Amino acid sequence: MVSTNSSGAAPSVVSGNWQTNKRLATVWDRGVKSRPVAMVYGAVVFATDNRKMYRHMASAVALPEGTSVLDIPSGGGVVFLGLRPGKPLRYVAADISDLMLDRARAEADRRGLDFVEFEKADATELPFKDEEFDVVVSYSGLHCVPDPEAAVREWSRVLKPGGAVKGSVVVRGASFLPDRFINLWVKLRILDVVTPVEEVRRWFRDAGLRVVRTETSGAVLYFELEKPKDRKA
C-alpha cells in the first residue's frame, strides 16, 4: 500500500516533481541562493527570517580539518555558501534529483570547491556504510521527502557515535498564513510531508538522536542533534 500525505497525493509524486521539473528546480535554487529574494519569500510565505538560515548553515560547516560531512538532500548546493576552497573536509553532496545535482556541481565549480563529492541517493535508503560520517547536514529538504521518518533513521545509521546533525525543516502550526501556504505547496506537489514540531521531535527521538538545540522562526524549525556514543537518546 502506498501511503499518502495530507493532500491525498502519493508521496512519490513530489519526489518525482523535483527530479523532472527543471523550472521548479531552477526557480527554487536561484531563489534560495539570492539573499534578497530568500528574505522576501521567507517573510511572506513562512513568516521566517532567512538570515537565520544562512547563519545556521555557515555554522554547520565551520568544521575541523578531516571532518566527514553528508549533505542530504543537497539540492543545488545552497550549503556551499558556507564552504571555502581548499577546505580539508570529506564533503558528500547527495540528492535523488539529477537536476539538483547538476546545479550543485555547477555551484561547486563556480566556488572552486573541488573537494566536494556527489552522489545520487534516495534519502530514505542511503548508499553509505553504517557510522560513515561525522556530521549530517539537511537544510530545507526533509519536507520534500515522502517518508521523512525513514530519512531521519538513515541519518542516525550513517552517523558515527558522537556525531552531529544540523538542519532545518518546514513545520505546521506556526500561524494561519504559513499553514495556508503549506497546504498550497502540498497540493502543488512541491512539499510532501509537513507536520507540527512535536512530530518532528518524535522522529528524532525514535531514531536515537538526542536533541541538543531547536529554534523555530515562523514555520521553520532549526535543529541541532547528536548521536550519543552509548546509542541511548
PDB file of C-alpha atoms in Angstrom:
ATOM      1  CA  MET A   1       0.000   0.000   0.000  1.00  0.00           C
ATOM      2  CA  VAL A   2       1.316   3.473  -0.890  1.00  0.00           C
ATOM      3  CA  SER A   3       0.891   5.995   1.908  1.00  0.00           C
ATOM      4  CA  THR A   4      -0.327   9.486   1.140  1.00  0.00           C
ATOM      5  CA  ASN A   5       0.408  12.911   2.542  1.00  0.00           C
ATOM      6  CA  SER A   6      -2.178  15.330   3.911  1.00  0.00           C
ATOM      7  CA  SER A   7      -3.293  16.362   0.436  1.00  0.00           C
ATOM      8  CA  GLY A   8      -4.075  12.764  -0.517  1.00  0.00           C
ATOM      9  CA  ALA A   9      -1.324  12.687  -3.168  1.00  0.00           C
ATOM     10  CA  ALA A  10       1.056   9.750  -3.438  1.00  0.00           C
ATOM     11  CA  PRO A  11       4.319  10.932  -1.824  1.00  0.00           C
ATOM     12  CA  SER A  12       6.403   9.737  -4.775  1.00  0.00           C
ATOM     13  CA  VAL A  13       4.710  12.379  -6.939  1.00  0.00           C
ATOM     14  CA  VAL A  14       6.508  15.132  -5.033  1.00  0.00           C
ATOM     15  CA  SER A  15       9.879  13.408  -5.270  1.00  0.00           C
ATOM     16  CA  GLY A  16       9.326  12.871  -8.979  1.00  0.00           C
ATOM     17  CA  ASN A  17       8.438  16.528  -9.428  1.00  0.00           C
ATOM     18  CA  TRP A  18      11.802  17.586  -8.026  1.00  0.00           C
ATOM     19  CA  GLN A  19      13.535  15.060 -10.290  1.00  0.00           C
ATOM     20  CA  THR A  20      11.868  16.075 -13.564  1.00  0.00           C
ATOM     21  CA  ASN A  21      10.581  19.648 -13.275  1.00  0.00           C
ATOM     22  CA  LYS A  22      13.521  21.739 -14.457  1.00  0.00           C
ATOM     23  CA  ARG A  23      11.672  25.025 -13.979  1.00  0.00           C
ATOM     24  CA  LEU A  24      10.874  24.196 -10.357  1.00  0.00           C
ATOM     25  CA  ALA A  25      14.473  23.189  -9.652  1.00  0.00           C
ATOM     26  CA  THR A  26      15.856  26.325 -11.296  1.00  0.00           C
ATOM     27  CA  VAL A  27      13.475  28.795  -9.660  1.00  0.00           C
ATOM     28  CA  TRP A  28      13.913  27.276  -6.214  1.00  0.00           C
ATOM     29  CA  ASP A  29      17.694  27.069  -6.455  1.00  0.00           C
ATOM     30  CA  ARG A  30      18.142  30.612  -7.716  1.00  0.00           C
ATOM     31  CA  GLY A  31      15.742  31.965  -5.130  1.00  0.00           C
ATOM     32  CA  VAL A  32      17.309  30.317  -2.112  1.00  0.00           C
ATOM     33  CA  LYS A  33      20.800  31.439  -3.184  1.00  0.00           C
ATOM     34  CA  SER A  34      19.690  35.058  -3.653  1.00  0.00           C
ATOM     35  CA  ARG A  35      19.542  36.593  -0.200  1.00  0.00           C
ATOM     36  CA  PRO A  36      17.164  39.437  -1.154  1.00  0.00           C
ATOM     37  CA  VAL A  37      14.749  37.001  -2.800  1.00  0.00           C
ATOM     38  CA  ALA A  38      15.029  34.480   0.026  1.00  0.00           C
ATOM     39  CA  MET A  39      14.413  37.176   2.628  1.00  0.00           C
ATOM     40  CA  VAL A  40      11.161  38.284   0.989  1.00  0.00           C
ATOM     41  CA  TYR A  41       9.985  34.747   0.256  1.00  0.00           C
ATOM     42  CA  GLY A  42      10.704  33.573   3.786  1.00  0.00           C
ATOM     43  CA  ALA A  43       8.956  36.519   5.403  1.00  0.00           C
ATOM     44  CA  VAL A  44       5.843  36.376   3.220  1.00  0.00           C
ATOM     45  CA  VAL A  45       5.351  32.609   2.898  1.00  0.00           C
ATOM     46  CA  PHE A  46       6.744  31.129   6.113  1.00  0.00           C
ATOM     47  CA  ALA A  47       6.856  34.172   8.441  1.00  0.00           C
ATOM     48  CA  THR A  48      10.554  33.469   8.953  1.00  0.00           C
ATOM     49  CA  ASP A  49      13.754  35.495   8.897  1.00  0.00           C
ATOM     50  CA  ASN A  50      16.016  33.681   6.431  1.00  0.00           C
ATOM     51  CA  ARG A  51      19.096  35.375   7.841  1.00  0.00           C
ATOM     52  CA  LYS A  52      18.862  32.627  10.454  1.00  0.00           C
ATOM     53  CA  MET A  53      19.118  30.022   7.676  1.00  0.00           C
ATOM     54  CA  TYR A  54      22.325  31.484   6.264  1.00  0.00           C
ATOM     55  CA  ARG A  55      23.878  31.841   9.726  1.00  0.00           C
ATOM     56  CA  HIS A  56      22.867  28.318  10.698  1.00  0.00           C
ATOM     57  CA  MET A  57      24.305  26.822   7.503  1.00  0.00           C
ATOM     58  CA  ALA A  58      27.595  28.696   7.861  1.00  0.00           C
ATOM     59  CA  SER A  59      27.939  27.471  11.438  1.00  0.00           C
ATOM     60  CA  ALA A  60      27.102  23.889  10.434  1.00  0.00           C
ATOM     61  CA  VAL A  61      30.055  23.628   8.041  1.00  0.00           C
ATOM     62  CA  ALA A  62      32.597  25.549  10.139  1.00  0.00           C
ATOM     63  CA  LEU A  63      34.305  22.274  10.992  1.00  0.00           C
ATOM     64  CA  PRO A  64      37.759  20.929  11.911  1.00  0.00           C
ATOM     65  CA  GLU A  65      40.080  19.510   9.259  1.00  0.00           C
ATOM     66  CA  GLY A  66      39.333  15.952   8.267  1.00  0.00           C
ATOM     67  CA  THR A  67      35.642  16.032   9.204  1.00  0.00           C
ATOM     68  CA  SER A  68      33.406  13.840   7.035  1.00  0.00           C
ATOM     69  CA  VAL A  69      30.115  15.518   6.092  1.00  0.00           C
ATOM     70  CA  LEU A  70      26.974  14.251   4.364  1.00  0.00           C
ATOM     71  CA  ASP A  71      24.703  16.936   2.879  1.00  0.00           C
ATOM     72  CA  ILE A  72      21.322  15.268   2.231  1.00  0.00           C
ATOM     73  CA  PRO A  73      19.338  16.315   0.270  1.00  0.00           C
ATOM     74  CA  SER A  74      21.877  18.799  -1.018  1.00  0.00           C
ATOM     75  CA  GLY A  75      19.608  20.440  -3.575  1.00  0.00           C
ATOM     76  CA  GLY A  76      21.590  22.823  -5.733  1.00  0.00           C
ATOM     77  CA  GLY A  77      24.307  23.288  -3.127  1.00  0.00           C
ATOM     78  CA  VAL A  78      22.939  26.123  -1.015  1.00  0.00           C
ATOM     79  CA  VAL A  79      25.048  24.993   1.966  1.00  0.00           C
ATOM     80  CA  PHE A  80      28.132  25.510  -0.214  1.00  0.00           C
ATOM     81  CA  LEU A  81      27.687  29.224   0.573  1.00  0.00           C
ATOM     82  CA  GLY A  82      29.435  28.460   3.873  1.00  0.00           C
ATOM     83  CA  LEU A  83      32.342  26.495   2.374  1.00  0.00           C
ATOM     84  CA  ARG A  84      35.725  27.780   1.228  1.00  0.00           C
ATOM     85  CA  PRO A  85      38.102  26.470  -1.467  1.00  0.00           C
ATOM     86  CA  GLY A  86      40.764  24.113  -0.187  1.00  0.00           C
ATOM     87  CA  LYS A  87      38.793  23.184   2.922  1.00  0.00           C
ATOM     88  CA  PRO A  88      40.260  19.858   4.115  1.00  0.00           C
ATOM     89  CA  LEU A  89      36.945  18.065   4.543  1.00  0.00           C
ATOM     90  CA  ARG A  90      35.338  14.993   3.075  1.00  0.00           C
ATOM     91  CA  TYR A  91      32.082  16.552   1.894  1.00  0.00           C
ATOM     92  CA  VAL A  92      29.476  14.409   0.115  1.00  0.00           C
ATOM     93  CA  ALA A  93      26.518  16.188  -1.505  1.00  0.00           C
ATOM     94  CA  ALA A  94      23.715  13.687  -2.112  1.00  0.00           C
ATOM     95  CA  ASP A  95      20.315  14.136  -3.732  1.00  0.00           C
ATOM     96  CA  ILE A  96      17.785  11.989  -5.580  1.00  0.00           C
ATOM     97  CA  SER A  97      17.397  14.640  -8.295  1.00  0.00           C
ATOM     98  CA  ASP A  98      19.884  14.760 -11.173  1.00  0.00           C
ATOM     99  CA  LEU A  99      18.620  18.285 -11.878  1.00  0.00           C
ATOM    100  CA  MET A 100      19.650  19.405  -8.424  1.00  0.00           C
ATOM    101  CA  LEU A 101      22.952  17.538  -8.518  1.00  0.00           C
ATOM    102  CA  ASP A 102      23.814  19.226 -11.814  1.00  0.00           C
ATOM    103  CA  ARG A 103      23.154  22.596 -10.196  1.00  0.00           C
ATOM    104  CA  ALA A 104      25.199  21.594  -7.158  1.00  0.00           C
ATOM    105  CA  ARG A 105      28.145  20.589  -9.364  1.00  0.00           C
ATOM    106  CA  ALA A 106      27.961  23.937 -11.150  1.00  0.00           C
ATOM    107  CA  GLU A 107      27.864  25.747  -7.799  1.00  0.00           C
ATOM    108  CA  ALA A 108      30.882  23.822  -6.541  1.00  0.00           C
ATOM    109  CA  ASP A 109      32.806  24.581  -9.748  1.00  0.00           C
ATOM    110  CA  ARG A 110      31.908  28.260  -9.507  1.00  0.00           C
ATOM    111  CA  ARG A 111      33.185  28.415  -5.941  1.00  0.00           C
ATOM    112  CA  GLY A 112      36.298  26.307  -6.529  1.00  0.00           C
ATOM    113  CA  LEU A 113      35.121  23.566  -4.168  1.00  0.00           C
ATOM    114  CA  ASP A 114      36.980  20.696  -5.800  1.00  0.00           C
ATOM    115  CA  PHE A 115      36.836  18.558  -2.650  1.00  0.00           C
ATOM    116  CA  VAL A 116      33.036  18.090  -2.837  1.00  0.00           C
ATOM    117  CA  GLU A 117      31.868  14.612  -3.896  1.00  0.00           C
ATOM    118  CA  PHE A 118      28.459  13.993  -5.474  1.00  0.00           C
ATOM    119  CA  GLU A 119      26.161  11.004  -5.085  1.00  0.00           C
ATOM    120  CA  LYS A 120      22.685  10.311  -6.418  1.00  0.00           C
ATOM    121  CA  ALA A 121      20.823   8.921  -3.429  1.00  0.00           C
ATOM    122  CA  ASP A 122      17.376   8.295  -2.017  1.00  0.00           C
ATOM    123  CA  ALA A 123      17.251   9.982   1.401  1.00  0.00           C
ATOM    124  CA  THR A 124      15.312   7.025   2.814  1.00  0.00           C
ATOM    125  CA  GLU A 125      17.819   4.387   1.600  1.00  0.00           C
ATOM    126  CA  LEU A 126      21.274   5.921   1.670  1.00  0.00           C
ATOM    127  CA  PRO A 127      24.074   4.074  -0.190  1.00  0.00           C
ATOM    128  CA  PHE A 128      26.567   4.605   2.627  1.00  0.00           C
ATOM    129  CA  LYS A 129      28.022   2.389   5.327  1.00  0.00           C
ATOM    130  CA  ASP A 130      26.915   2.456   8.936  1.00  0.00           C
ATOM    131  CA  GLU A 131      28.722   5.114  11.000  1.00  0.00           C
ATOM    132  CA  GLU A 132      30.487   6.633   7.975  1.00  0.00           C
ATOM    133  CA  PHE A 133      30.077  10.371   8.681  1.00  0.00           C
ATOM    134  CA  ASP A 134      30.955  12.772  11.484  1.00  0.00           C
ATOM    135  CA  VAL A 135      28.271  15.293  10.517  1.00  0.00           C
ATOM    136  CA  VAL A 136      24.992  15.218   8.582  1.00  0.00           C
ATOM    137  CA  VAL A 137      23.527  18.483   7.305  1.00  0.00           C
ATOM    138  CA  SER A 138      19.987  18.687   5.945  1.00  0.00           C
ATOM    139  CA  TYR A 139      18.623  22.144   5.185  1.00  0.00           C
ATOM    140  CA  SER A 140      15.174  22.803   3.765  1.00  0.00           C
ATOM    141  CA  GLY A 141      14.770  19.353   2.255  1.00  0.00           C
ATOM    142  CA  LEU A 142      13.192  16.950   4.742  1.00  0.00           C
ATOM    143  CA  HIS A 143       9.704  18.278   3.952  1.00  0.00           C
ATOM    144  CA  CYS A 144      10.174  17.157   0.322  1.00  0.00           C
ATOM    145  CA  VAL A 145      10.871  13.528   1.290  1.00  0.00           C
ATOM    146  CA  PRO A 146       7.968  11.041   1.078  1.00  0.00           C
ATOM    147  CA  ASP A 147       8.998   9.262   4.293  1.00  0.00           C
ATOM    148  CA  PRO A 148      10.860  11.794   6.453  1.00  0.00           C
ATOM    149  CA  GLU A 149      10.883   9.480   9.450  1.00  0.00           C
ATOM    150  CA  ALA A 150      12.825   6.898   7.422  1.00  0.00           C
ATOM    151  CA  ALA A 151      15.208   9.641   6.286  1.00  0.00           C
ATOM    152  CA  VAL A 152      15.916  10.590   9.904  1.00  0.00           C
ATOM    153  CA  ARG A 153      16.627   6.945  10.738  1.00  0.00           C
ATOM    154  CA  GLU A 154      19.128   6.910   7.879  1.00  0.00           C
ATOM    155  CA  TRP A 155      20.854   9.994   9.311  1.00  0.00           C
ATOM    156  CA  SER A 156      21.307   8.085  12.550  1.00  0.00           C
ATOM    157  CA  ARG A 157      22.540   4.947  10.794  1.00  0.00           C
ATOM    158  CA  VAL A 158      25.283   6.635   8.747  1.00  0.00           C
ATOM    159  CA  LEU A 159      26.360   8.926  11.594  1.00  0.00           C
ATOM    160  CA  LYS A 160      29.254   7.996  13.853  1.00  0.00           C
ATOM    161  CA  PRO A 161      28.567   7.811  17.600  1.00  0.00           C
ATOM    162  CA  GLY A 162      29.099  11.305  18.962  1.00  0.00           C
ATOM    163  CA  GLY A 163      28.344  12.781  15.537  1.00  0.00           C
ATOM    164  CA  ALA A 164      26.074  15.744  14.865  1.00  0.00           C
ATOM    165  CA  VAL A 165      23.095  16.549  12.659  1.00  0.00           C
ATOM    166  CA  LYS A 166      22.255  20.147  11.771  1.00  0.00           C
ATOM    167  CA  GLY A 167      19.457  21.355   9.558  1.00  0.00           C
ATOM    168  CA  SER A 168      16.032  22.856   9.088  1.00  0.00           C
ATOM    169  CA  VAL A 169      12.540  21.763   8.108  1.00  0.00           C
ATOM    170  CA  VAL A 170       9.215  23.451   7.415  1.00  0.00           C
ATOM    171  CA  VAL A 171       6.592  22.706  10.093  1.00  0.00           C
ATOM    172  CA  ARG A 172       2.893  23.271  10.584  1.00  0.00           C
ATOM    173  CA  GLY A 173       1.238  25.245  13.350  1.00  0.00           C
ATOM    174  CA  ALA A 174       3.231  28.493  13.296  1.00  0.00           C
ATOM    175  CA  SER A 175       0.268  30.670  12.302  1.00  0.00           C
ATOM    176  CA  PHE A 176      -2.649  30.847   9.887  1.00  0.00           C
ATOM    177  CA  LEU A 177      -0.919  32.264   6.795  1.00  0.00           C
ATOM    178  CA  PRO A 178       2.110  29.935   6.690  1.00  0.00           C
ATOM    179  CA  ASP A 179      -0.202  26.961   7.137  1.00  0.00           C
ATOM    180  CA  ARG A 180      -2.270  28.143   4.169  1.00  0.00           C
ATOM    181  CA  PHE A 181       0.869  28.392   2.020  1.00  0.00           C
ATOM    182  CA  ILE A 182       1.997  24.951   3.194  1.00  0.00           C
ATOM    183  CA  ASN A 183      -1.357  23.481   2.151  1.00  0.00           C
ATOM    184  CA  LEU A 184      -0.972  25.127  -1.259  1.00  0.00           C
ATOM    185  CA  TRP A 185       2.590  23.885  -1.784  1.00  0.00           C
ATOM    186  CA  VAL A 186       1.494  20.366  -0.810  1.00  0.00           C
ATOM    187  CA  LYS A 187      -1.354  20.469  -3.332  1.00  0.00           C
ATOM    188  CA  LEU A 188       1.077  21.697  -5.989  1.00  0.00           C
ATOM    189  CA  ARG A 189       3.381  18.726  -5.239  1.00  0.00           C
ATOM    190  CA  ILE A 190       6.213  20.992  -4.097  1.00  0.00           C
ATOM    191  CA  LEU A 191       6.188  19.923  -0.439  1.00  0.00           C
ATOM    192  CA  ASP A 192       5.355  16.442   0.793  1.00  0.00           C
ATOM    193  CA  VAL A 193       5.015  15.537   4.477  1.00  0.00           C
ATOM    194  CA  VAL A 194       4.805  18.623   6.710  1.00  0.00           C
ATOM    195  CA  THR A 195       3.951  18.080  10.374  1.00  0.00           C
ATOM    196  CA  PRO A 196       3.907  20.020  13.664  1.00  0.00           C
ATOM    197  CA  VAL A 197       7.141  20.446  15.625  1.00  0.00           C
ATOM    198  CA  GLU A 198       6.184  17.764  18.153  1.00  0.00           C
ATOM    199  CA  GLU A 199       6.022  15.122  15.432  1.00  0.00           C
ATOM    200  CA  VAL A 200       9.434  16.083  14.065  1.00  0.00           C
ATOM    201  CA  ARG A 201      10.937  15.851  17.526  1.00  0.00           C
ATOM    202  CA  ARG A 202       9.438  12.354  17.862  1.00  0.00           C
ATOM    203  CA  TRP A 203      11.207  11.293  14.650  1.00  0.00           C
ATOM    204  CA  PHE A 204      14.491  12.424  16.181  1.00  0.00           C
ATOM    205  CA  ARG A 205      13.908  10.572  19.452  1.00  0.00           C
ATOM    206  CA  ASP A 206      12.756   7.372  17.764  1.00  0.00           C
ATOM    207  CA  ALA A 207      15.893   7.389  15.583  1.00  0.00           C
ATOM    208  CA  GLY A 208      18.074   7.528  18.693  1.00  0.00           C
ATOM    209  CA  LEU A 209      19.170  11.133  18.171  1.00  0.00           C
ATOM    210  CA  ARG A 210      19.444  13.498  21.105  1.00  0.00           C
ATOM    211  CA  VAL A 211      18.059  16.993  20.617  1.00  0.00           C
ATOM    212  CA  VAL A 212      20.827  19.444  21.514  1.00  0.00           C
ATOM    213  CA  ARG A 213      19.030  22.591  20.421  1.00  0.00           C
ATOM    214  CA  THR A 214      15.997  23.645  18.409  1.00  0.00           C
ATOM    215  CA  GLU A 215      14.746  27.054  17.366  1.00  0.00           C
ATOM    216  CA  THR A 216      11.607  27.995  15.492  1.00  0.00           C
ATOM    217  CA  SER A 217      11.416  31.000  13.199  1.00  0.00           C
ATOM    218  CA  GLY A 218       7.900  31.220  11.849  1.00  0.00           C
ATOM    219  CA  ALA A 219       7.147  27.933  10.082  1.00  0.00           C
ATOM    220  CA  VAL A 220      10.793  26.808  10.023  1.00  0.00           C
ATOM    221  CA  LEU A 221      12.345  24.595  12.679  1.00  0.00           C
ATOM    222  CA  TYR A 222      16.146  24.706  13.027  1.00  0.00           C
ATOM    223  CA  PHE A 223      17.693  21.768  14.833  1.00  0.00           C
ATOM    224  CA  GLU A 224      20.979  20.500  16.185  1.00  0.00           C
ATOM    225  CA  LEU A 225      21.101  16.824  17.114  1.00  0.00           C
ATOM    226  CA  GLU A 226      23.670  14.374  18.428  1.00  0.00           C
ATOM    227  CA  LYS A 227      24.028  10.626  18.134  1.00  0.00           C
ATOM    228  CA  PRO A 228      25.001   9.584  21.657  1.00  0.00           C
ATOM    229  CA  LYS A 229      28.120   7.490  21.967  1.00  0.00           C
ATOM    230  CA  ASP A 230      26.209   4.940  24.016  1.00  0.00           C
ATOM    231  CA  ARG A 231      23.369   4.959  21.408  1.00  0.00           C
ATOM    232  CA  LYS A 232      20.831   5.993  24.056  1.00  0.00           C
ATOM    233  CA  ALA A 233      18.872   9.236  23.396  1.00  0.00           C
TER     234      ALA A 233
END
